[in-house]
Coordinates of C-alpha atoms in Angstrom, one line a residue:
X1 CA -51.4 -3.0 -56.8
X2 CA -51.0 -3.4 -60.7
X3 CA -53.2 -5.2 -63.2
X4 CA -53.9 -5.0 -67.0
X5 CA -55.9 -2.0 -66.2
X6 CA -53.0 0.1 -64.3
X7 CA -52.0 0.7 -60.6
X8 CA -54.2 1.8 -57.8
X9 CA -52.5 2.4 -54.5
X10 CA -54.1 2.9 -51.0
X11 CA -54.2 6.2 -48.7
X12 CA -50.6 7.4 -47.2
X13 CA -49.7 6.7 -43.9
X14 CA -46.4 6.9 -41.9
X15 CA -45.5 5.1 -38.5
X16 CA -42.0 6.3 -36.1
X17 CA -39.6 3.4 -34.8
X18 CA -39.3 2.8 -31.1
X19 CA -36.8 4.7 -29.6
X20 CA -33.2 2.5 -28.5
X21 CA -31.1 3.3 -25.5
X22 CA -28.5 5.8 -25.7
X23 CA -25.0 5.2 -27.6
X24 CA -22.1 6.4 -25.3
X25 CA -18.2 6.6 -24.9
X26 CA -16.5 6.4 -22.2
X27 CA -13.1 8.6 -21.9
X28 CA -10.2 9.0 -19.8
X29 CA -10.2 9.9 -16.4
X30 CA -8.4 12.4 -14.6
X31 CA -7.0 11.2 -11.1
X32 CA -5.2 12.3 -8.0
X33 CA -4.5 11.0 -5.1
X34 CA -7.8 10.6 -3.1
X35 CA -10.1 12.0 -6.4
X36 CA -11.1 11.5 -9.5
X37 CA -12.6 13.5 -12.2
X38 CA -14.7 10.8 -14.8
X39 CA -15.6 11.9 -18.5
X40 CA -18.0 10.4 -20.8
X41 CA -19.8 11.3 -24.1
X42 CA -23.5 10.7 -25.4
X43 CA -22.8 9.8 -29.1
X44 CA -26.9 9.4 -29.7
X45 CA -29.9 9.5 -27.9
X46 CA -31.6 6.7 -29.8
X47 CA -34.5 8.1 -30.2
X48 CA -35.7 9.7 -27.7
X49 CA -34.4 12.6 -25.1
X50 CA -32.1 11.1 -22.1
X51 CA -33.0 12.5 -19.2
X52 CA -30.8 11.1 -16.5
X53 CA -26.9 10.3 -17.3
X54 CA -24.4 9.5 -14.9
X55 CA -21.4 6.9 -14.4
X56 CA -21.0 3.7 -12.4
X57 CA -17.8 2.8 -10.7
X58 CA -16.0 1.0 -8.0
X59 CA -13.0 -1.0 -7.6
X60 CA -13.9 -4.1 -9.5
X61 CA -16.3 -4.5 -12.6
X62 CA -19.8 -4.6 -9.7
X63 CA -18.9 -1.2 -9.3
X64 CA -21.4 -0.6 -6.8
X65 CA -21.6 3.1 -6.9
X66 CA -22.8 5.4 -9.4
X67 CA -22.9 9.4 -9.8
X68 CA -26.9 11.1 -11.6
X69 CA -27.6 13.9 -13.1
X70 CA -31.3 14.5 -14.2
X71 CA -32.2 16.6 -16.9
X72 CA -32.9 16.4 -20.7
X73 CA -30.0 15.8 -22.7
X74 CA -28.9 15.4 -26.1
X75 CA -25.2 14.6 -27.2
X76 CA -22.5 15.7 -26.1
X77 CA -19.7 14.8 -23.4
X78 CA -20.4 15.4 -19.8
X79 CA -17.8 14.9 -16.2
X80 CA -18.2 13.9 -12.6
X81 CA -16.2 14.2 -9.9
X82 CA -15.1 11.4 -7.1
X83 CA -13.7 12.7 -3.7
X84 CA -12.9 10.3 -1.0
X85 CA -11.4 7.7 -3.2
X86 CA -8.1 5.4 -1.7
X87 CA -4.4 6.5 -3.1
X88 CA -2.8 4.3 -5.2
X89 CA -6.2 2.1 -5.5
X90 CA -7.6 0.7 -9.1
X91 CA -10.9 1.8 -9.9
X92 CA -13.2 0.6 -13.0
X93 CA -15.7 3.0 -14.0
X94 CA -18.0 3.4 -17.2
X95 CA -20.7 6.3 -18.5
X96 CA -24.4 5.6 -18.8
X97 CA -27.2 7.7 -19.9
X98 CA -31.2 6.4 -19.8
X99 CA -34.2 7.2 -22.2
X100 CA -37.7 5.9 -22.3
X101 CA -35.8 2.8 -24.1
X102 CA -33.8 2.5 -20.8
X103 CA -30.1 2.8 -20.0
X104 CA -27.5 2.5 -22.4
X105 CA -23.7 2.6 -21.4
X106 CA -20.1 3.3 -22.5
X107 CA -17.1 0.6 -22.5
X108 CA -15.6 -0.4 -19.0
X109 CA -12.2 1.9 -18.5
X110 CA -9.5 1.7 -15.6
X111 CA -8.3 4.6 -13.6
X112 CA -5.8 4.6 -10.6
X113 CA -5.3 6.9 -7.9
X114 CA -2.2 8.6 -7.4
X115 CA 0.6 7.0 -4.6
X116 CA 0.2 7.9 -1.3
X117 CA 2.0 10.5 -0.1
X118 CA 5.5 9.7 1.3
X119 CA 5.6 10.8 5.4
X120 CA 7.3 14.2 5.8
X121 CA 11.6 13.9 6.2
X122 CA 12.8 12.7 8.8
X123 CA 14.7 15.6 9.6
X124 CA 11.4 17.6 9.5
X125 CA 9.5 14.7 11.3
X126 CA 12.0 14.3 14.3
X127 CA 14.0 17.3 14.7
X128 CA 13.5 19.0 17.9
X129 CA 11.6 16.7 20.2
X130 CA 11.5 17.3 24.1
X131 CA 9.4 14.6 25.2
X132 CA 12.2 12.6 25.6
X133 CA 15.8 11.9 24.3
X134 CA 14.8 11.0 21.3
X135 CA 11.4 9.8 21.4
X136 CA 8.1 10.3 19.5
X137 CA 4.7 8.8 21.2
X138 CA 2.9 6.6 18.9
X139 CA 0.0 9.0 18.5
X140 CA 2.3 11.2 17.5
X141 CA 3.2 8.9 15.0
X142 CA -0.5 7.9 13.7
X143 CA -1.5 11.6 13.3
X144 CA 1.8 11.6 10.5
X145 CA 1.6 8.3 8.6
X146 CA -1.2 6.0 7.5
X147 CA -0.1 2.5 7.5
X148 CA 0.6 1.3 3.9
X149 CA 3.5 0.2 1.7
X150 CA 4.9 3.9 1.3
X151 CA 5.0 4.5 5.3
X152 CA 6.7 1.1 5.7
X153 CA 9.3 2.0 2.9
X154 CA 9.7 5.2 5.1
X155 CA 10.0 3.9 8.4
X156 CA 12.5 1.3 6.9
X157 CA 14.9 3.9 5.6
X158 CA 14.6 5.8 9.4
X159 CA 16.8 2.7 10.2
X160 CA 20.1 3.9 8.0
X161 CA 21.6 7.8 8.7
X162 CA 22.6 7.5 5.4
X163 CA 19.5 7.9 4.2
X164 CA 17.1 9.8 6.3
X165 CA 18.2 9.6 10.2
X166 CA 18.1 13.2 11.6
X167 CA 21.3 13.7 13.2
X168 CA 22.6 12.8 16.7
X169 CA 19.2 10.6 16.0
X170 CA 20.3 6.0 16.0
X171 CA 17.0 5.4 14.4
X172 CA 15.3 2.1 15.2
X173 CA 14.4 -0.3 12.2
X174 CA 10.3 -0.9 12.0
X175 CA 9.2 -3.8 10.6
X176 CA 5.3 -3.7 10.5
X177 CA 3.7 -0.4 10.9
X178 CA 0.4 -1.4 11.6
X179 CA 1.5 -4.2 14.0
X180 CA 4.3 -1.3 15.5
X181 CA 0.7 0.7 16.5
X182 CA -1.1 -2.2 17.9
X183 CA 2.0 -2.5 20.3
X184 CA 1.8 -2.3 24.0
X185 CA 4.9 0.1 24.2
X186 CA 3.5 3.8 24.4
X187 CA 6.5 5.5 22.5
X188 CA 8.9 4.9 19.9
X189 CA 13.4 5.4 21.0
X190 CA 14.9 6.6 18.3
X191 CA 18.0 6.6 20.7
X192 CA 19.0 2.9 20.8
X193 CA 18.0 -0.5 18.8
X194 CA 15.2 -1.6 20.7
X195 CA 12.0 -0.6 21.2
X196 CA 10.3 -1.0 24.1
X197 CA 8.0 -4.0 24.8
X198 CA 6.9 -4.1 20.7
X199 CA 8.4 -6.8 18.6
X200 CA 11.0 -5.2 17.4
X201 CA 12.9 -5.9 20.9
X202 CA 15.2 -8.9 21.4
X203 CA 13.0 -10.0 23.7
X204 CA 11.0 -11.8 21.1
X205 CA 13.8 -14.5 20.5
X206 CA 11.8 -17.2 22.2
X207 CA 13.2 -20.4 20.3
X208 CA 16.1 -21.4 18.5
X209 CA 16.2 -20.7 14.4
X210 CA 18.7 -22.5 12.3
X211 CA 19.1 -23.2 8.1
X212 CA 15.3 -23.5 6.3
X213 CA 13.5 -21.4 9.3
X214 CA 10.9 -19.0 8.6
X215 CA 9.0 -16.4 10.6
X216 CA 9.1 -12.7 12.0
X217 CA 12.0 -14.1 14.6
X218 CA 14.0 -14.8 11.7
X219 CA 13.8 -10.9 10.4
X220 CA 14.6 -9.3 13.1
X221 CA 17.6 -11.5 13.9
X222 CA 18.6 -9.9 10.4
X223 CA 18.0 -7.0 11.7
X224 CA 20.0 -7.5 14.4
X225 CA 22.9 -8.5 13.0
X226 CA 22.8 -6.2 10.1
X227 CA 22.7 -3.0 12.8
X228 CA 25.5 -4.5 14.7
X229 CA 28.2 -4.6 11.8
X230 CA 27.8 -8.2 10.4
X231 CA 25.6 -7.6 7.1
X232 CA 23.2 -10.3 5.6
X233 CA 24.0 -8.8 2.1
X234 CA 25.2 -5.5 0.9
X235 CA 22.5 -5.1 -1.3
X236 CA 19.0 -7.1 -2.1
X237 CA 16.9 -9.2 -0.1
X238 CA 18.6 -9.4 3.4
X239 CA 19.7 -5.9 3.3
X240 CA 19.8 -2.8 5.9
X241 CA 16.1 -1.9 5.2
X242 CA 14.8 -4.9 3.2
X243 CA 15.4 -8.1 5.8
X244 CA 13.3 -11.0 4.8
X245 CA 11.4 -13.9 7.0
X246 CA 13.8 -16.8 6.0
X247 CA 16.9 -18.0 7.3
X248 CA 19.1 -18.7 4.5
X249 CA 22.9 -19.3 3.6
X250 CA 23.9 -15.4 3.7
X251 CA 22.0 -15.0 6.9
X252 CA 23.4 -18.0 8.5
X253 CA 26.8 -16.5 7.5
X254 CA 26.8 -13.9 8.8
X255 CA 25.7 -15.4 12.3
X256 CA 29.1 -17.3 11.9
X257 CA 30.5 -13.9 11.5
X258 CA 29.1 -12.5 14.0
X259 CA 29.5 -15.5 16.8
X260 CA 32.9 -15.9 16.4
X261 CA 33.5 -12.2 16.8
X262 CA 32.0 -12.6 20.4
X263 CA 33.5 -15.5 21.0
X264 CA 30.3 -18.1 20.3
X265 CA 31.2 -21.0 18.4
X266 CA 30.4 -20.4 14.4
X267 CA 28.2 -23.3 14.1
X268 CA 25.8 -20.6 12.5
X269 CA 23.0 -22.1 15.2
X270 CA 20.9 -19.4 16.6
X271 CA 20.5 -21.5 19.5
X272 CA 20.5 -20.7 23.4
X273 CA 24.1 -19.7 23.9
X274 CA 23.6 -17.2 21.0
X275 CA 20.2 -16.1 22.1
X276 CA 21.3 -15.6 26.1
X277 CA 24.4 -13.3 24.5
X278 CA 21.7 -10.8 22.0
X279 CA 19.4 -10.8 25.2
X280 CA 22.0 -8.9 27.6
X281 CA 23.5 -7.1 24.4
X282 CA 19.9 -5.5 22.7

């Protein structure tokens, strides 16, 4: 304090802040297919040693999971690896670090897990069976491919030589993977265009399907016609490999095509006549 008569000041003393929560970055991860290595920094400690640091993560911003390390740490970047993640799955993850303050933590950052592995080559898949003239049991098919968009892709192209049928092989078209395994039928023939009691026989034409119709019927009439010479569409939606649920003008052109080549009348109708005639011709 100051007056006329000068300054006087009181004894020294000194007091320390309360420590804050740890400053962090979170940085890029590394992925593969079913793993994930996660990196993080500690930019400050805030105060006061962190002694646990870690990251949290999971497939939506919840995350649900987390990885811990226990320690004492100051700053500096630290990793943790993920096993058992899900190909070609979307993960958010973020780093965290805690002090006496508690737990302070990085930005939220995206990773994805590498696609999942295409099924081995047809060639390599198929070649050389015995148990059968060309047929595979489904188990023997589960133990190869995990049901998914990449396995469908796959088991769509076994349905054109051109593109992956092993030779001396007429490989069936399969629509639904994981439907094709919950099938009655206890093996797949790659020798003809049916196969066995699953849907994909032409036993499952139960009504009639005209113009506007939708439903699995409808796709595998396009399948039909499109592995017996009369194409929905050379390329696109409706082609060999990528037949659609709805009964449209290409597809109802092509049953034109295809009934007055067997001597139906064109009326484009997929109606009993038409069915009776696919049923004794599979």
């Amino acid at each position: 304090a100051v007056n006329t008569a000068g300054t006087s000041t009181g004894a020294d003393l000194s007091f320390t802040t309360s420590a804050c929560v740890p400053t962090l970055t979170t940085d890029a991860a590394a992925p593969s297919e079913t793993s994930a290595t996660l990196s993080g920094s500690i930019s400050a400690t805030g105060g006061g040693t962190a002694t646990a640091r870690g990251f949290s993560w999971g497939e939506t911003t919840d995350y649900g999971a987390t990885t811990t390390e226990s320690g004492s740490f100051s700053t500096g970047s630290f990793t943790a690896d993920l096993a058992a993640l899900t190909c070609a799955t979307a993960y958010h993850f973020k780093a965290y670090a805690s002090n006496s303050a508690g737990i302070g933590y990085g930005p939220d950052l995206l990773f994805t897990t590498a696609t999942c592995p295409l099924a081995p080559s047809a060639s390599a898949s198929n070649a050389g069976r015995t148990s059968g003239a060309g047929r595979v049991s489904i188990s023997e098919l589960s133990t190869i491919l995990a049901p998914g968009p990449a396995t469908d892709a796959y088991l769509r192209s076994l349905a054109h030589p051109a593109l992956a049928c092993p030779a001396n092989y007429i490989c069936t078209p399969f629509l639904n993977f994981p439907n094709f395994l919950a099938a009655s039928t206890s093996s797949l023939d790659f020798s003809s265009t049916s196969v066995g009691t699953s849907t994909s026989s032409t036993s499952a034409f139960t009504r009639s399907l005209q113009l506007g119709d939708t439903g699995t019927d409808v796709r595998l009439l396009q399948v039909y016609l499109n592995t017996h010479g009369f194409p929905i569409s050379a390329t696109g939606a409706g082609s060999p490999g990528r037949e659609t649920t709805l009964f449209g003008r290409k597809t109802k052109a092509a049953l034109i095509r295809f009934q007055r080549d067997r001597g139906i009348p064109g009326s484009g109708f997929f109606g009993p006549v038409t069915r009776a005639y696919v049923r004794e011709h599979p």
